[in-house]
């Protein structure tokens, strides 16, 4: 016999989001449209993925109702017995997954995680050495338009020049070393948003040690690859590792920080009360689900396939006449230089054309791009999402040919409609939510 009322939480959890949102058809219809868009077009944005229904269910749970300022065992509100267990579970799963001593799972985003790491490691006005945004870095690595660029004195390194054989456009470690010796930063940051090659944490550690700097690794992009052993782990090498949970790691939208026990208190205080208020315990529950999923052997196979698919896509695009920055990819993403394919084609136009053809990606500056950031000469593509949907190497060839067809015939609406139809057929074969639970 059950004592739950028909509208109690148990009942709500048993229903689909669409059923529940019958009371708000405006929002229900928007969610259904977005679900349809994600499932009928190709998702090639390198920072996106399809979470499991279990991750989504935890993120849509009753924990959204709970205030839990503080940390497990030290909260400023009552009623946190369950929230404490949820957050402890997420922390334990994160430390086990990555082999870290301490995890803070409260950052609402990668940007919050990075700011928290800076607050734990340096003082306003201190010098930080990080990668230039237009060479593959991130806004929070000191862009003048980010609060990070206003609070700290950033000095930037970049990549080596492009070479015809593809051996260039690698992080310029000689430049990192020279700048570190000249500028004496308190902190060196490794980590990128648009870099297709492996980043060696040990090389940065050595430079940081030479100049007495701390070392932070922003693993937002490769976190899932690191968890699966498909990218060298910065854990135990860097003083602090920040990451997002929604990219290759395939969890809910959010951030996290890993560190040794020595910096645990500084990191925790930086996030709360330093930067944030109440943690999102529903999202923390979803992070816990994702950490457990990423610990399974199936996830290791997934991450290996993500990389194999990225290599296959890069090779197929090269065959279509595109230049791949840095000559290819070691990870889940690639930067496509459009100029060899068509000197007139900008990243902005390519992104818009591909949107019309049902291929979702983002324009991106390539290293030393002659065009401004809003226009660009490149596209960034990633394979994390469509690998989740089940695609493998043969589908990467189909994607490259669809993408090239759309861009070659970009003035021809009938041809774009035909590509869109072929994209929809491909997506029907590889539906990430085959039982229709995209919003539940
Ligand atoms: N917006 C993320 C990305 O696309 O890589 C970085 O914050």
Coordinates of C-alpha atoms in Angstrom, one line a residue, residues 36-435:
X36 CA 13.1 17.5 -31.8
X37 CA 15.9 19.9 -32.9
X38 CA 18.5 17.9 -30.9
X39 CA 17.3 14.6 -32.3
X40 CA 16.8 15.6 -35.9
X41 CA 19.9 17.6 -36.6
X42 CA 23.6 16.8 -36.1
X43 CA 25.1 18.1 -32.8
X44 CA 28.8 18.8 -33.5
X45 CA 29.4 21.6 -31.0
X46 CA 32.6 20.3 -29.2
X47 CA 31.4 21.3 -25.8
X48 CA 28.0 19.6 -25.9
X49 CA 26.8 16.1 -25.3
X50 CA 23.6 14.1 -24.7
X51 CA 23.2 13.3 -21.0
X52 CA 21.5 10.0 -19.9
X53 CA 17.9 10.1 -18.8
X54 CA 19.2 9.3 -15.3
X55 CA 21.3 12.5 -15.2
X56 CA 18.3 14.5 -16.5
X57 CA 16.0 12.9 -13.9
X58 CA 18.3 13.8 -11.0
X59 CA 18.7 17.3 -12.3
X60 CA 14.9 17.7 -12.4
X61 CA 14.4 16.4 -8.9
X62 CA 12.9 17.7 -5.6
X63 CA 16.4 18.8 -4.5
X64 CA 15.8 22.0 -6.5
X65 CA 13.7 23.0 -3.5
X66 CA 16.5 22.8 -0.9
X67 CA 18.7 25.5 0.4
X68 CA 22.1 24.0 1.5
X69 CA 24.6 26.9 1.9
X70 CA 27.7 25.5 3.4
X71 CA 29.2 22.0 3.0
X72 CA 28.1 18.5 4.2
X73 CA 28.0 18.5 8.0
X74 CA 28.4 22.4 8.1
X75 CA 25.2 23.9 6.7
X76 CA 23.5 27.2 7.5
X77 CA 20.0 25.7 7.1
X78 CA 18.2 22.8 8.7
X79 CA 16.8 19.8 6.8
X80 CA 20.0 18.9 5.0
X81 CA 20.5 15.3 6.0
X82 CA 19.7 14.0 2.6
X83 CA 21.5 16.9 0.8
X84 CA 24.6 16.2 2.8
X85 CA 24.5 12.6 1.7
X86 CA 24.0 13.6 -1.9
X87 CA 26.9 16.0 -1.9
X88 CA 29.2 13.6 -0.1
X89 CA 28.3 10.9 -2.6
X90 CA 29.1 13.3 -5.5
X91 CA 32.4 14.3 -3.9
X92 CA 33.4 10.7 -3.2
X93 CA 32.5 9.6 -6.7
X94 CA 34.5 12.5 -8.2
X95 CA 37.6 11.8 -6.1
X96 CA 37.5 8.1 -6.9
X97 CA 36.9 8.6 -10.6
X98 CA 39.8 11.0 -11.0
X99 CA 42.1 9.8 -8.2
X100 CA 42.0 13.1 -6.4
X101 CA 42.3 13.9 -2.7
X102 CA 39.5 16.5 -2.6
X103 CA 36.6 17.5 -4.8
X104 CA 34.4 20.6 -4.7
X105 CA 31.2 19.8 -6.7
X106 CA 29.4 23.1 -6.1
X107 CA 30.6 25.4 -8.9
X108 CA 27.7 26.3 -11.1
X109 CA 29.9 26.4 -14.2
X110 CA 33.4 26.2 -15.5
X111 CA 33.7 29.9 -15.2
X112 CA 32.8 29.8 -11.4
X113 CA 35.3 26.9 -11.0
X114 CA 38.1 28.9 -12.6
X115 CA 37.4 32.0 -10.6
X116 CA 37.3 29.9 -7.4
X117 CA 40.7 28.4 -8.3
X118 CA 42.2 31.8 -8.9
X119 CA 40.8 33.0 -5.6
X120 CA 42.3 30.0 -3.8
X121 CA 45.7 30.4 -5.4
X122 CA 46.5 34.1 -6.1
X123 CA 45.6 37.7 -5.0
X124 CA 44.1 40.4 -7.2
X125 CA 46.8 42.1 -9.2
X126 CA 49.0 39.0 -9.3
X127 CA 50.5 37.8 -12.6
X128 CA 49.0 34.7 -14.2
X129 CA 50.3 33.0 -17.4
X130 CA 47.6 31.4 -19.6
X131 CA 46.8 30.7 -23.2
X132 CA 45.5 33.4 -25.5
X133 CA 41.8 33.2 -26.3
X134 CA 42.4 33.5 -30.0
X135 CA 44.9 30.7 -30.0
X136 CA 42.6 28.3 -28.2
X137 CA 42.3 29.5 -24.6
X138 CA 39.1 30.6 -22.7
X139 CA 37.5 33.9 -21.7
X140 CA 38.2 33.1 -18.1
X141 CA 41.9 32.8 -18.9
X142 CA 42.3 36.5 -18.7
X143 CA 40.3 38.0 -21.6
X144 CA 39.9 41.8 -21.0
X145 CA 36.1 41.4 -21.2
X146 CA 36.1 38.8 -18.4
X147 CA 36.3 39.7 -14.7
X148 CA 39.4 37.5 -14.6
X149 CA 41.2 40.0 -17.0
X150 CA 40.2 42.9 -14.7
X151 CA 41.2 41.3 -11.4
X152 CA 44.5 39.8 -12.3
X153 CA 47.5 40.7 -14.6
X154 CA 47.4 38.0 -17.3
X155 CA 50.3 37.3 -19.7
X156 CA 49.5 35.1 -22.6
X157 CA 51.2 32.3 -24.5
X158 CA 50.1 30.8 -27.8
X159 CA 50.9 28.1 -30.3
X160 CA 53.8 27.6 -32.7
X161 CA 53.3 28.8 -36.3
X162 CA 51.5 26.6 -38.8
X163 CA 53.6 24.4 -41.0
X164 CA 52.8 22.6 -44.3
X165 CA 53.3 19.2 -42.7
X166 CA 50.9 19.8 -39.8
X167 CA 53.5 19.7 -37.1
X168 CA 53.0 23.3 -36.1
X169 CA 50.1 25.0 -34.2
X170 CA 51.1 23.1 -31.0
X171 CA 51.3 24.8 -27.6
X172 CA 54.6 26.7 -27.7
X173 CA 56.3 25.4 -24.5
X174 CA 59.4 27.4 -25.3
X175 CA 57.3 30.5 -25.2
X176 CA 55.6 29.4 -22.0
X177 CA 59.1 28.8 -20.4
X178 CA 60.5 32.2 -21.6
X179 CA 57.5 34.1 -20.5
X180 CA 57.5 32.3 -17.1
X181 CA 61.1 33.2 -16.6
X182 CA 60.6 36.8 -17.6
X183 CA 57.2 37.6 -16.0
X184 CA 57.6 35.4 -12.9
X185 CA 53.8 34.5 -12.7
X186 CA 52.3 33.3 -9.4
X187 CA 50.2 30.9 -11.4
X188 CA 50.5 29.1 -14.8
X189 CA 47.3 27.9 -16.4
X190 CA 47.0 25.1 -18.9
X191 CA 43.8 24.2 -20.6
X192 CA 42.0 25.2 -23.8
X193 CA 38.6 25.3 -25.5
X194 CA 39.8 25.0 -29.1
X195 CA 42.9 22.9 -29.2
X196 CA 43.0 19.5 -30.8
X197 CA 46.2 18.1 -29.5
X198 CA 47.2 16.4 -26.2
X199 CA 48.3 18.8 -23.4
X200 CA 51.1 17.3 -21.3
X201 CA 50.5 18.4 -17.7
X202 CA 54.0 17.3 -16.7
X203 CA 55.6 19.8 -19.1
X204 CA 53.7 22.7 -17.5
X205 CA 54.5 21.4 -14.0
X206 CA 58.2 21.5 -14.7
X207 CA 58.1 25.1 -15.9
X208 CA 55.9 26.1 -12.9
X209 CA 58.4 24.5 -10.6
X210 CA 61.4 26.2 -12.3
X211 CA 59.9 29.6 -11.6
X212 CA 58.1 28.9 -8.3
X213 CA 54.6 29.2 -9.7
X214 CA 51.5 27.3 -8.9
X215 CA 49.9 25.3 -11.7
X216 CA 46.3 25.0 -12.6
X217 CA 44.8 22.8 -15.3
X218 CA 41.5 23.7 -16.8
X219 CA 40.2 20.3 -17.9
X220 CA 36.7 21.5 -19.0
X221 CA 37.0 19.9 -22.5
X222 CA 39.0 16.7 -21.9
X223 CA 37.5 15.8 -18.5
X224 CA 35.6 12.7 -19.8
X225 CA 38.7 11.6 -21.8
X226 CA 40.8 12.0 -18.6
X227 CA 38.3 10.0 -16.6
X228 CA 38.5 7.2 -19.2
X229 CA 42.3 7.2 -19.5
X230 CA 42.2 8.7 -23.0
X231 CA 44.2 11.9 -22.1
X232 CA 47.0 12.3 -19.6
X233 CA 45.6 13.1 -16.2
X234 CA 46.6 16.4 -14.6
X235 CA 45.4 15.2 -11.2
X236 CA 48.3 15.0 -8.8
X237 CA 50.4 17.0 -11.2
X238 CA 48.6 20.4 -11.1
X239 CA 47.8 22.1 -7.8
X240 CA 44.2 22.5 -8.9
X241 CA 42.2 20.9 -11.7
X242 CA 39.0 22.6 -12.8
X243 CA 36.5 21.0 -15.2
X244 CA 32.9 21.2 -16.5
X245 CA 30.7 18.2 -16.1
X246 CA 28.7 18.6 -19.3
X247 CA 31.2 18.2 -22.2
X248 CA 33.1 15.0 -22.8
X249 CA 32.1 13.9 -19.2
X250 CA 28.4 13.8 -20.3
X251 CA 26.9 15.0 -17.1
X252 CA 24.7 17.9 -16.2
X253 CA 25.6 21.5 -17.0
X254 CA 28.0 22.6 -14.2
X255 CA 31.6 22.7 -12.9
X256 CA 33.8 21.1 -10.3
X257 CA 37.3 21.4 -8.8
X258 CA 39.8 18.8 -7.8
X259 CA 42.7 19.5 -5.5
X260 CA 45.1 18.0 -2.9
X261 CA 44.2 18.1 0.8
X262 CA 46.4 21.2 1.3
X263 CA 44.2 23.4 -0.8
X264 CA 40.9 21.9 0.1
X265 CA 39.9 24.6 2.6
X266 CA 41.1 27.5 0.3
X267 CA 39.1 26.1 -2.6
X268 CA 35.9 25.4 -0.6
X269 CA 36.0 28.9 1.0
X270 CA 36.6 30.5 -2.4
X271 CA 33.4 28.8 -3.9
X272 CA 31.3 29.4 -0.8
X273 CA 31.0 31.9 0.7
X274 CA 33.6 33.6 -1.7
X275 CA 31.7 33.3 -5.0
X276 CA 28.4 31.5 -4.7
X277 CA 25.4 31.2 -2.4
X278 CA 23.3 28.1 -2.2
X279 CA 24.6 25.1 -4.1
X280 CA 22.4 23.4 -6.7
X281 CA 21.9 20.1 -5.0
X282 CA 19.7 18.8 -7.8
X283 CA 22.6 19.4 -10.2
X284 CA 25.0 17.9 -7.7
X285 CA 22.9 14.8 -7.6
X286 CA 23.0 14.7 -11.4
X287 CA 26.8 15.1 -11.2
X288 CA 26.9 12.1 -8.9
X289 CA 25.0 10.1 -11.5
X290 CA 27.4 11.2 -14.2
X291 CA 30.5 10.4 -12.2
X292 CA 29.2 6.8 -11.6
X293 CA 28.4 6.5 -15.3
X294 CA 31.9 7.6 -16.2
X295 CA 33.4 5.0 -14.0
X296 CA 31.9 2.2 -16.0
X297 CA 33.8 0.2 -18.6
X298 CA 31.2 1.3 -21.2
X299 CA 32.3 4.9 -20.7
X300 CA 35.9 4.0 -21.4
X301 CA 34.9 2.4 -24.7
X302 CA 32.8 5.5 -25.4
X303 CA 35.7 7.9 -24.8
X304 CA 38.0 5.8 -27.1
X305 CA 35.3 5.9 -29.8
X306 CA 35.0 9.7 -29.4
X307 CA 38.7 10.1 -30.2
X308 CA 38.5 7.5 -33.1
X309 CA 35.5 9.4 -34.5
X310 CA 37.3 12.7 -34.3
X311 CA 40.3 11.3 -36.2
X312 CA 38.0 9.8 -38.8
X313 CA 36.1 13.1 -39.2
X314 CA 39.3 15.1 -39.5
X315 CA 40.6 12.7 -42.2
X316 CA 37.4 12.8 -44.1
X317 CA 37.2 16.6 -44.0
X318 CA 40.8 16.7 -45.3
X319 CA 39.7 14.5 -48.2
X320 CA 37.0 17.1 -48.9
X321 CA 39.6 19.9 -49.2
X322 CA 39.5 21.4 -45.7
X323 CA 42.7 22.1 -43.7
X324 CA 42.6 20.8 -40.2
X325 CA 44.5 23.1 -37.7
X326 CA 47.5 21.3 -36.2
X327 CA 47.3 18.6 -38.9
X328 CA 44.6 16.6 -37.1
X329 CA 43.3 15.7 -33.6
X330 CA 44.3 13.7 -30.6
X331 CA 41.1 14.4 -28.7
X332 CA 37.4 15.0 -29.3
X333 CA 37.6 18.1 -31.4
X334 CA 39.1 19.8 -34.4
X335 CA 39.5 23.2 -35.8
X336 CA 38.7 23.5 -39.5
X337 CA 40.4 26.2 -41.5
X338 CA 38.0 27.0 -44.2
X339 CA 40.3 29.1 -46.4
X340 CA 41.8 26.1 -48.4
X341 CA 38.3 24.9 -49.2
X342 CA 37.0 28.3 -50.2
X343 CA 39.0 31.5 -49.6
X344 CA 35.7 33.6 -49.6
X345 CA 33.9 31.5 -47.0
X346 CA 33.9 32.8 -43.4
X347 CA 33.2 30.9 -40.3
X348 CA 30.1 33.0 -39.7
X349 CA 28.6 32.2 -43.1
X350 CA 29.6 28.6 -42.8
X351 CA 27.9 28.2 -39.4
X352 CA 24.7 29.9 -40.7
X353 CA 24.6 27.7 -43.9
X354 CA 25.2 24.5 -41.8
X355 CA 22.4 25.5 -39.4
X356 CA 20.1 25.7 -42.4
X357 CA 21.3 22.2 -43.5
X358 CA 20.7 20.8 -40.0
X359 CA 24.4 20.6 -39.0
X360 CA 25.0 22.4 -35.7
X361 CA 28.5 23.7 -34.9
X362 CA 30.2 26.9 -34.0
X363 CA 32.5 29.3 -35.8
X364 CA 35.9 29.7 -34.2
X365 CA 39.0 31.7 -34.8
X366 CA 41.9 29.7 -36.0
X367 CA 45.4 30.6 -34.7
X368 CA 46.5 33.9 -36.3
X369 CA 43.1 34.3 -37.9
X370 CA 43.1 37.4 -40.2
X371 CA 39.3 37.7 -39.6
X372 CA 37.8 39.1 -36.3
X373 CA 36.2 36.9 -33.7
X374 CA 32.6 37.5 -34.8
X375 CA 33.5 36.5 -38.4
X376 CA 36.4 34.0 -38.2
X377 CA 38.0 31.7 -40.8
X378 CA 37.3 28.5 -38.9
X379 CA 34.7 26.1 -37.6
X380 CA 35.1 24.0 -34.4
X381 CA 33.7 20.5 -34.6
X382 CA 33.5 17.8 -31.9
X383 CA 32.3 14.2 -31.8
X384 CA 31.3 13.7 -28.1
X385 CA 27.6 14.1 -28.7
X386 CA 27.1 12.0 -31.9
X387 CA 29.3 9.3 -30.4
X388 CA 26.9 9.1 -27.5
X389 CA 24.1 8.7 -30.1
X390 CA 26.0 5.6 -31.4
X391 CA 27.8 7.0 -34.5
X392 CA 31.1 5.4 -35.5
X393 CA 33.8 6.0 -38.2
X394 CA 31.5 5.3 -41.3
X395 CA 29.1 8.0 -40.1
X396 CA 32.0 10.5 -39.7
X397 CA 32.6 10.0 -43.5
X398 CA 28.9 10.7 -44.2
X399 CA 29.0 13.8 -42.0
X400 CA 32.1 15.2 -43.7
X401 CA 30.5 14.7 -47.1
X402 CA 27.1 16.3 -46.0
X403 CA 29.0 19.3 -44.5
X404 CA 31.1 19.8 -47.7
X405 CA 28.0 19.5 -49.9
X406 CA 26.1 22.1 -47.9
X407 CA 29.0 24.6 -48.0
X408 CA 29.7 24.0 -51.7
X409 CA 26.1 24.6 -52.6
X410 CA 25.4 27.3 -50.0
X411 CA 23.5 29.5 -52.5
X412 CA 21.2 26.7 -53.6
X413 CA 18.3 26.4 -51.2
X414 CA 17.0 23.1 -52.9
X415 CA 20.4 21.5 -52.3
X416 CA 20.5 22.7 -48.7
X417 CA 17.0 21.2 -48.2
X418 CA 18.2 17.9 -49.7
X419 CA 21.2 17.9 -47.3
X420 CA 18.9 18.6 -44.4
X421 CA 16.8 15.6 -45.4
X422 CA 19.8 13.4 -45.5
X423 CA 20.9 14.7 -42.1
X424 CA 17.5 13.9 -40.7
X425 CA 17.7 10.3 -42.1
X426 CA 21.1 9.9 -40.5
X427 CA 19.8 11.3 -37.2
X428 CA 16.9 8.9 -37.3
X429 CA 19.3 6.0 -37.5
X430 CA 21.2 7.3 -34.4
X431 CA 18.6 8.8 -32.0
X432 CA 20.2 9.6 -28.7
X433 CA 16.9 9.1 -26.9
X434 CA 15.3 6.2 -28.9
X435 CA 12.6 5.6 -26.3

